[in-house]
Short mmCIF file of C-alpha atoms and ligand atoms in Angstrom, two decimals:
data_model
loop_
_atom_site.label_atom_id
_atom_site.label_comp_id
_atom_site.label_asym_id
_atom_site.label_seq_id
_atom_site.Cartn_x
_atom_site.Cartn_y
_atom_site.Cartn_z
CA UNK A 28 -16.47 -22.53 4.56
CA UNK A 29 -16.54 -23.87 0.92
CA UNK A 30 -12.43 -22.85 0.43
CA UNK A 31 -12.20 -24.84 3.29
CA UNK A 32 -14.26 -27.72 2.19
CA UNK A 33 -12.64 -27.42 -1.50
CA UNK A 34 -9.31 -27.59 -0.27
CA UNK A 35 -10.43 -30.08 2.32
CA UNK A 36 -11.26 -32.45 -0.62
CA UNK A 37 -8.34 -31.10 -3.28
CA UNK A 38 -10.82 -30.08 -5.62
CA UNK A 39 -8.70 -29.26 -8.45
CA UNK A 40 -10.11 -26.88 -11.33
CA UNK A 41 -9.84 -30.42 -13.12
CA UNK A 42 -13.48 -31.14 -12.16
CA UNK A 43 -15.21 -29.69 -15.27
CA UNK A 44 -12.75 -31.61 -17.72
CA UNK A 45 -13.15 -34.37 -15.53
CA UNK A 46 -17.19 -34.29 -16.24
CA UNK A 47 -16.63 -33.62 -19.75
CA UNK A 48 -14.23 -36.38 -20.20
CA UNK A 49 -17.16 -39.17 -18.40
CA UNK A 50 -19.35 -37.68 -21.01
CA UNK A 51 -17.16 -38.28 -24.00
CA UNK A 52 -16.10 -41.77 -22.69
CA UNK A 53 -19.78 -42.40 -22.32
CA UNK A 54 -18.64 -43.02 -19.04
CA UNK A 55 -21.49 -42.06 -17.35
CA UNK A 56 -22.68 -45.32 -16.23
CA UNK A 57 -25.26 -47.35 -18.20
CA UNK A 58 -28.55 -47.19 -15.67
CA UNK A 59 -31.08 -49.75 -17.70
CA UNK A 60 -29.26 -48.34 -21.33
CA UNK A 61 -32.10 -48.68 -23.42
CA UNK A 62 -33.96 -46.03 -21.39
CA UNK A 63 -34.10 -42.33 -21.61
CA UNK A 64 -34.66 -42.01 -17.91
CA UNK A 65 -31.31 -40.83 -16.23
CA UNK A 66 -30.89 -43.68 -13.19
CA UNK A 67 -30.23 -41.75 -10.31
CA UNK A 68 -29.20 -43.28 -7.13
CA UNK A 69 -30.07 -41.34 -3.98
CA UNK A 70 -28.64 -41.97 -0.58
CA UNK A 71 -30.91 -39.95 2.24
CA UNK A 72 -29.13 -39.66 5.53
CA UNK A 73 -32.38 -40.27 7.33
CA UNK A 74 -35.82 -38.74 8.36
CA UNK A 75 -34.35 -37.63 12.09
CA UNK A 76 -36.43 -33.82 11.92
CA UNK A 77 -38.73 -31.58 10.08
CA UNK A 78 -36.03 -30.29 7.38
CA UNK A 79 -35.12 -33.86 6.21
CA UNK A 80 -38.72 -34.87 5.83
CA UNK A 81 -39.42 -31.83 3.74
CA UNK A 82 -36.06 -31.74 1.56
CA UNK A 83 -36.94 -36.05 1.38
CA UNK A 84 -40.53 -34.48 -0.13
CA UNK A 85 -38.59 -32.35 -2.37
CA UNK A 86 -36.50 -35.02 -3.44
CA UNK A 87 -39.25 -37.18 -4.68
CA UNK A 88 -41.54 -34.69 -5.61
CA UNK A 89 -38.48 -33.61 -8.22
CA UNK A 90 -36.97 -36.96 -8.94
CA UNK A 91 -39.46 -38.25 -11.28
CA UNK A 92 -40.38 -39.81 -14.43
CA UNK A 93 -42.12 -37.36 -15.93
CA UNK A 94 -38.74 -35.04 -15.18
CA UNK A 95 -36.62 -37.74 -17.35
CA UNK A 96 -35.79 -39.69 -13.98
CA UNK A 97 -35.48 -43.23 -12.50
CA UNK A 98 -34.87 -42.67 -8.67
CA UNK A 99 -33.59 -45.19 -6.59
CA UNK A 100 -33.88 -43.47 -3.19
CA UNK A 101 -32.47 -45.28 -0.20
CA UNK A 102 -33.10 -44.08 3.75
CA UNK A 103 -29.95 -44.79 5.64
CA UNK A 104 -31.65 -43.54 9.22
CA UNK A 105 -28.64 -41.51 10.32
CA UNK A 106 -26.23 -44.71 9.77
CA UNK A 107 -22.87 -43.72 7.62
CA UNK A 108 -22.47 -47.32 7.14
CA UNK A 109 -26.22 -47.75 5.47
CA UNK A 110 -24.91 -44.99 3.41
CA UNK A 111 -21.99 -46.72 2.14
CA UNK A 112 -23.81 -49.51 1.13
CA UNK A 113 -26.43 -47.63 -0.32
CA UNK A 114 -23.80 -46.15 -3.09
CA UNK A 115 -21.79 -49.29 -3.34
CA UNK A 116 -25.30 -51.43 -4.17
CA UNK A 117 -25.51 -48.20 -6.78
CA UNK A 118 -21.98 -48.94 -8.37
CA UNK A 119 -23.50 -52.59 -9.24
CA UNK A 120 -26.66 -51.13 -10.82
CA UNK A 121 -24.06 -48.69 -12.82
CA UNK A 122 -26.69 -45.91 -12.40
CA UNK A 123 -26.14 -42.50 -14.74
CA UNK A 124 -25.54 -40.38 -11.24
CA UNK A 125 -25.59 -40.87 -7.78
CA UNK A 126 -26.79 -38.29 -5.22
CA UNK A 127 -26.60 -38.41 -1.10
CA UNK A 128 -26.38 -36.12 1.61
CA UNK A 129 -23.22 -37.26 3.81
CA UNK A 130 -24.32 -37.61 7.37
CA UNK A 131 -21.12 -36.82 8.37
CA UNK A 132 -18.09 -34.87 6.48
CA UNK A 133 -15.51 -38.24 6.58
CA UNK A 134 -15.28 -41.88 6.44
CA UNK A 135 -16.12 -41.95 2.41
CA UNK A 136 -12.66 -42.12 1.16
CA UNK A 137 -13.03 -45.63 -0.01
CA UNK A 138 -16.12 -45.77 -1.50
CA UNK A 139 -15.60 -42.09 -3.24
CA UNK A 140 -12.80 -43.82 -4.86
CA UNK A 141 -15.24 -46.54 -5.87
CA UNK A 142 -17.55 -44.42 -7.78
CA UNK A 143 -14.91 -42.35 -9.04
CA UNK A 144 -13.26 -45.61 -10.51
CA UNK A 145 -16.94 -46.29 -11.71
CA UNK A 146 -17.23 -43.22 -13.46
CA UNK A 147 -20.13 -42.11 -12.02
CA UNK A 148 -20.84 -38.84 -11.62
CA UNK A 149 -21.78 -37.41 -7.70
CA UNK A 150 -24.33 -34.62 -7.24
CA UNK A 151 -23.75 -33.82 -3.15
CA UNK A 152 -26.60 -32.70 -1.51
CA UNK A 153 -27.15 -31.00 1.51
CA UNK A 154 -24.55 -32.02 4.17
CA UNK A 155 -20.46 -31.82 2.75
CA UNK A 156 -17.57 -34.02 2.74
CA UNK A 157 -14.05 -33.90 3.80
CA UNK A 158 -12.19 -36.45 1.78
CA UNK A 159 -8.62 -36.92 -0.41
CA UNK A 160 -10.24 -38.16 -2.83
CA UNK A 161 -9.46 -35.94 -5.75
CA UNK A 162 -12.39 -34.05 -7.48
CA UNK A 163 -14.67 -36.56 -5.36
CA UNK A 164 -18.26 -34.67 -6.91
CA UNK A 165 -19.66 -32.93 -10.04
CA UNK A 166 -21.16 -30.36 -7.78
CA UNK A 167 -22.45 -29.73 -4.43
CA UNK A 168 -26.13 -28.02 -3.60
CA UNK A 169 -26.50 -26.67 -0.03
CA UNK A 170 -26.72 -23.84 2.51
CA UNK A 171 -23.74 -21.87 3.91
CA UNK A 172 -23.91 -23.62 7.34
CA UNK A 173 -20.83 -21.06 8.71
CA UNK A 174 -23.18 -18.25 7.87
CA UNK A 175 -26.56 -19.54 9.64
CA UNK A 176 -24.35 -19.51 12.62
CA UNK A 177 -23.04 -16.16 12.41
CA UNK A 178 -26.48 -14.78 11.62
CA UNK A 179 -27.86 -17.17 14.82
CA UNK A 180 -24.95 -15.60 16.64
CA UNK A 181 -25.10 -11.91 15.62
CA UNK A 182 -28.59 -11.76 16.73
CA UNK A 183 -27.92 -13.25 20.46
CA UNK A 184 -24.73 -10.56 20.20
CA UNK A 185 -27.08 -7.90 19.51
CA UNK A 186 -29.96 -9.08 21.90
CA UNK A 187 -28.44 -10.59 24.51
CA UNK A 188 -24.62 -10.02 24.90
CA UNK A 189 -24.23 -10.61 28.69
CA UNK A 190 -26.23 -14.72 28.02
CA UNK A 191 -24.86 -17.71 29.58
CA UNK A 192 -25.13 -19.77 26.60
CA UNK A 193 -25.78 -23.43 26.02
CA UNK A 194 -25.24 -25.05 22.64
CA UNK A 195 -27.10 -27.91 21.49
CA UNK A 196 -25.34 -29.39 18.78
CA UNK A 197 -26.44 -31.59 15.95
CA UNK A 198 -25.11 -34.79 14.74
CA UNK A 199 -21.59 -34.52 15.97
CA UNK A 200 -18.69 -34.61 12.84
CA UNK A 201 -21.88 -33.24 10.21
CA UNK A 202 -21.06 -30.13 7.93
CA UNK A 203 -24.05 -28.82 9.30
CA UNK A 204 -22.86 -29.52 12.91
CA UNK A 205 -18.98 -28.26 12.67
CA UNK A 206 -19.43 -25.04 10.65
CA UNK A 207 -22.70 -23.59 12.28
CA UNK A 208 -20.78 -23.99 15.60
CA UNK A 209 -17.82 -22.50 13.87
CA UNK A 210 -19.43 -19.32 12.84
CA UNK A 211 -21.93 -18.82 15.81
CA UNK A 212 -18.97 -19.06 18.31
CA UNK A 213 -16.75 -16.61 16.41
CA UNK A 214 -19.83 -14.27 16.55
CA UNK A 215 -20.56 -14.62 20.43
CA UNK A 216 -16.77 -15.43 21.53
CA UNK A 217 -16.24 -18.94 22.82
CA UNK A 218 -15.71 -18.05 26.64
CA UNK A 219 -19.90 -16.91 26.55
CA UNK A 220 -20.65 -20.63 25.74
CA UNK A 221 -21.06 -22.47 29.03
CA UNK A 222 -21.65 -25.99 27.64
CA UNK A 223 -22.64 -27.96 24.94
CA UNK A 224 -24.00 -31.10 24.15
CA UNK A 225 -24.86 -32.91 20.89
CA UNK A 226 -29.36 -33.47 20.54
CA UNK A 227 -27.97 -34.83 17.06
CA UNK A 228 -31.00 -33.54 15.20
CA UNK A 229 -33.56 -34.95 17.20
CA UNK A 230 -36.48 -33.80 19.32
CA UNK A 231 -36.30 -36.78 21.55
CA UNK A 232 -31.91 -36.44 22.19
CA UNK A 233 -32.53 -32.84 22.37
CA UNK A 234 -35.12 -32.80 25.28
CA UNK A 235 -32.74 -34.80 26.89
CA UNK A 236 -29.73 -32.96 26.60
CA UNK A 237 -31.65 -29.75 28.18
CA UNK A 238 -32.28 -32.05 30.81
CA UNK A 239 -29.24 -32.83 31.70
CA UNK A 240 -27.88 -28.99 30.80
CA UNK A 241 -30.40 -27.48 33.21
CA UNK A 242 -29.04 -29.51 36.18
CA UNK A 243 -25.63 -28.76 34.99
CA UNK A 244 -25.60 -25.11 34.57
CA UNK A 245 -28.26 -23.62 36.67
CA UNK A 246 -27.54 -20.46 35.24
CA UNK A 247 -27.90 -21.00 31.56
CA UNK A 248 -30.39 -18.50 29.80
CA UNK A 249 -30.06 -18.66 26.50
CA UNK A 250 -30.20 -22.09 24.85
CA UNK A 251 -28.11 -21.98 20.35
CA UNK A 252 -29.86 -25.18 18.92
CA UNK A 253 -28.76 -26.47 15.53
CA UNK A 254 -32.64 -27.47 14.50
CA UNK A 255 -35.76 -26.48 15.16
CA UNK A 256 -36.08 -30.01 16.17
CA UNK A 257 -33.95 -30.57 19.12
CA UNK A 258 -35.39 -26.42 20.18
CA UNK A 259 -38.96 -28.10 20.46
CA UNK A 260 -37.50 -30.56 22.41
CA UNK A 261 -35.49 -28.26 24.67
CA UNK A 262 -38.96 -26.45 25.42
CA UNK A 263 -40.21 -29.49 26.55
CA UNK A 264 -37.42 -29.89 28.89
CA UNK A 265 -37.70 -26.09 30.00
CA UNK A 266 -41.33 -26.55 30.39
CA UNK A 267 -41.00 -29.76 32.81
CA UNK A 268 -38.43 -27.96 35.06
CA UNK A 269 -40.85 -25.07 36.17
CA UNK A 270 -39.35 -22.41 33.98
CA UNK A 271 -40.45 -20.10 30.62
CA UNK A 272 -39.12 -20.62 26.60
CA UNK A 273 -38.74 -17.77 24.93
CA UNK A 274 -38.27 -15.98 28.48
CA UNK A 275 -36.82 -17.64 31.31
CA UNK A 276 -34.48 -19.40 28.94
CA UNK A 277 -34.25 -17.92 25.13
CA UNK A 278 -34.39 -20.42 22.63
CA UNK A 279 -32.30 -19.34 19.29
CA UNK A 280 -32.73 -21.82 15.83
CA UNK A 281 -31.68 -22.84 12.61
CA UNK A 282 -34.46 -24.53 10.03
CA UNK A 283 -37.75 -22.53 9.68
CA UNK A 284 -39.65 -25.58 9.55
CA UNK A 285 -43.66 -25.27 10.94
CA UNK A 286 -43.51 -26.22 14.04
CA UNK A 287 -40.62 -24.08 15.00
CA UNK A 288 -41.97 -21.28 13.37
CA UNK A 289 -45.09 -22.03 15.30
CA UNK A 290 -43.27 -22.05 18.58
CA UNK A 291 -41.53 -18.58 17.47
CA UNK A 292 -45.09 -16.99 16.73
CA UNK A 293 -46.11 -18.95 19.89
CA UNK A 294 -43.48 -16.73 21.97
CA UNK A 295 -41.39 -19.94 22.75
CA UNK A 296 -38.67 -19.33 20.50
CA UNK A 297 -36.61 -15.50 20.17
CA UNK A 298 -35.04 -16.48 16.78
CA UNK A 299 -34.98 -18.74 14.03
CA UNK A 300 -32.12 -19.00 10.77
CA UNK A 301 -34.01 -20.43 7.96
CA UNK A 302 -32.38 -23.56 6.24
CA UNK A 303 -34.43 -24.16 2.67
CA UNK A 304 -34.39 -27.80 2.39
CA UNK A 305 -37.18 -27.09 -0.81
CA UNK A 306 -34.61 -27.90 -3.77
CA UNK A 307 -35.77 -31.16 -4.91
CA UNK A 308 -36.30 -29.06 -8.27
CA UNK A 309 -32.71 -27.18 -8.48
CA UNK A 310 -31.13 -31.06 -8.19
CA UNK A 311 -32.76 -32.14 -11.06
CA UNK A 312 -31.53 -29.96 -13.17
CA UNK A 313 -28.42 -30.32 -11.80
CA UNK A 314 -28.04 -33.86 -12.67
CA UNK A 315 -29.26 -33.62 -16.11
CA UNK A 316 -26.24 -31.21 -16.73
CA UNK A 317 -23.70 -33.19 -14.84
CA UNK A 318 -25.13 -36.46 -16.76
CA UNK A 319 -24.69 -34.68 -20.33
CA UNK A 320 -21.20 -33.77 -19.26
CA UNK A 321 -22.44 -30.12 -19.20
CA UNK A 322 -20.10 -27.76 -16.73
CA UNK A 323 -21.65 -26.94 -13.80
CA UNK A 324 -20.77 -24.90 -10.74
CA UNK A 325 -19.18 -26.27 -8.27
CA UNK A 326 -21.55 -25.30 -5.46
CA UNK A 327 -24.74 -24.05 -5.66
CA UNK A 328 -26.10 -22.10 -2.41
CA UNK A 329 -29.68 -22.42 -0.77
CA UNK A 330 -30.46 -18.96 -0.04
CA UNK A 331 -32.12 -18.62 3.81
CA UNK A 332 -33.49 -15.88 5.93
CA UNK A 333 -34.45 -15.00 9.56
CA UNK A 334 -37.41 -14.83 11.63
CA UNK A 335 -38.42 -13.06 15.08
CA UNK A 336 -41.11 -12.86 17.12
CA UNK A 337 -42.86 -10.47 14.77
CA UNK A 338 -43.52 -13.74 12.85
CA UNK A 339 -47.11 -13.74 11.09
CA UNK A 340 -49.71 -17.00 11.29
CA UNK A 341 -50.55 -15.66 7.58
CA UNK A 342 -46.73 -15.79 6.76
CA UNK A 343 -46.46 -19.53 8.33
CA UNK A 344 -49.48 -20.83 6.82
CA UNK A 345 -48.15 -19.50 3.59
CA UNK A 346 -44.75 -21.76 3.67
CA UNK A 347 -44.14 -25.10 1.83
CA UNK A 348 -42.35 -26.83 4.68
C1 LIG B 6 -29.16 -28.67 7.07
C2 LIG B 6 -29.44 -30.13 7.35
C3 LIG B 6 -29.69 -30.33 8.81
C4 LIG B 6 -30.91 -29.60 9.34
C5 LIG B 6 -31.40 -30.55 10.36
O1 LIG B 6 -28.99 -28.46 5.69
O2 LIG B 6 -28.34 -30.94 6.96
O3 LIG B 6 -29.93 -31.72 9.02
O4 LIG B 6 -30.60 -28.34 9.89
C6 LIG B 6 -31.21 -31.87 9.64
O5 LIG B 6 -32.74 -30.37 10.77
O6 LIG B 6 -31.24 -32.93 10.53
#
């Protein structure tokens, strides 16, 4: 997945001189100059589930003064082109670095090319790109979305090889969306999914997708949802037409958030892939090394884990999101 995405976006091995060079041209954008807070533009795709409300928690519990920044933090709700003005209004502050998490992987050529012109240096969070813009980002801090879909998919393999699957999907053309389908289907084998529709993240889209699924394929019994989010709304759906989550219809996740760790200790979900969105703090110090034109990896993965029915209440009330 991240070849893919490098090559996708012609990262060249030029990226660390390029940061160097912004810091020895003092091209790292003025912010206010005479402060030592590092300006720091941040461009949040919205506040559509659980995850983005904790990793926007994370965000601005991390951000701060007292950690040597000045956020600027922008809610685009879900809108690419709320987005794009978001980072264009922070070209014309000249902040020190601008952060976002793309809410889908293309349509930023143009304004990549912008802040690249700007010098500013780009700390991607979260969801990826697919651009030509050459060495379009400092570094990139996120999960391996390919591999929460194989592990999603090697558990329905293992428990439930003979399921008529349905996929809900999330926001169609998102990282998160295109490479968790990727790697679940080339765990379960394409011809076992029966249909698929996009809940794009929501609770609300995904009840109604299961809606429409359940007239559509009687048969389904085993429901792949990209978040916990549009799951919870799925149950709803399940619930209203007469039949059993977690039984009648499995319900398999990606997220970990509460409430659909709840619904897994609650029997209503089999399965669910955790997605940390807690890395408010691993961001920071990200920027402060991109912003003193310090290398920095490329990518930097979230590291998740599974859950199963065997789920604890002690475990969930233990959690931070
Ligand atoms: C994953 C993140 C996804 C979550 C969804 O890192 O981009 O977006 O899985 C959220 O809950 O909407």
């Amino acid at each position: 997945m991240f070849h893919s995405k490098f090559a996708r976006t012609g990262i060249a091995a030029a990226a660390a001189v390029s940061v160097l060079a912004l810091a020895a041209c003092g091209g790292s954008g003025g912010g206010d100059g005479d402060s030592d807070l590092i300006s720091v533009g941040f461009s949040q795709l919205g506040a559509e589930s659980g995850w983005r409300t904790a990793n926007t928690e994370s965000v601005k519990a991390s951000l701060t003064e007292e950690n040597g920044i000045a956020l600027t933090f922008v809610d685009a709700q879900q809108k690419q082109e709320n987005q794009i003005k978001a980072l264009r209004d922070f070209i014309a502050q000249d902040v020190d670095v601008i952060a976002f998490s793309p809410v889908i992987e293309t349509g930023w050529d143009e304004v990549l090319q912008e802040i690249k012109d700007a010098e500013i240096p780009v700390v991607l969070v979260d969801r990826t790109v697919d651009t030509t813009v050459e060495d379009p980002f400092a570094t990139w801090i996120g999960a391996d979305f390919r591999l929460e879909g194989e592990m999603a998919g090697e558990w329905v393999k293992e428990n439930h090889p003979d399921a008529k699957i349905f996929e809900l999907q999330g926001t169609l053309g998102s990282g998160a969306q295109v490479d968790r389908q990727e790697g679940f289907g080339a765990v379960v084998g394409a011809e076992n999914i029966i249909g698929q529709a996009t809940g794009n993240f929501t609770r609300a889209e995904g009840k109604t997708a299961t809606e429409a699924a359940l007239q559509a394929y009687p048969d389904l019994n085993l429901i792949f949802a990209h978040n916990d989010d549009m799951g919870l709304g799925a149950i709803e759906a399940i619930e209203a037409a007469g039949k059993v989550p977690g039984k009648d219809i499995i319900l398999v996740t990606v997220d970990g958030v509460r409430d659909g760790l709840q619904a897994l200790h609650d029997g209503k979900f089999n399965f669910v892939v955790e997605c940390n969105p807690v890395f408010g703090d691993q961001i920071v110090e990200l920027i402060k090394k991109v912003h003193a034109g310090e290398e920095v990896a490329k990518e930097t993965i979230v590291v998740d884990q599974t859950f199963d029915q065997t789920i604890t209440q002690e475990t969930i009330d233990a959690r931070l999101f």
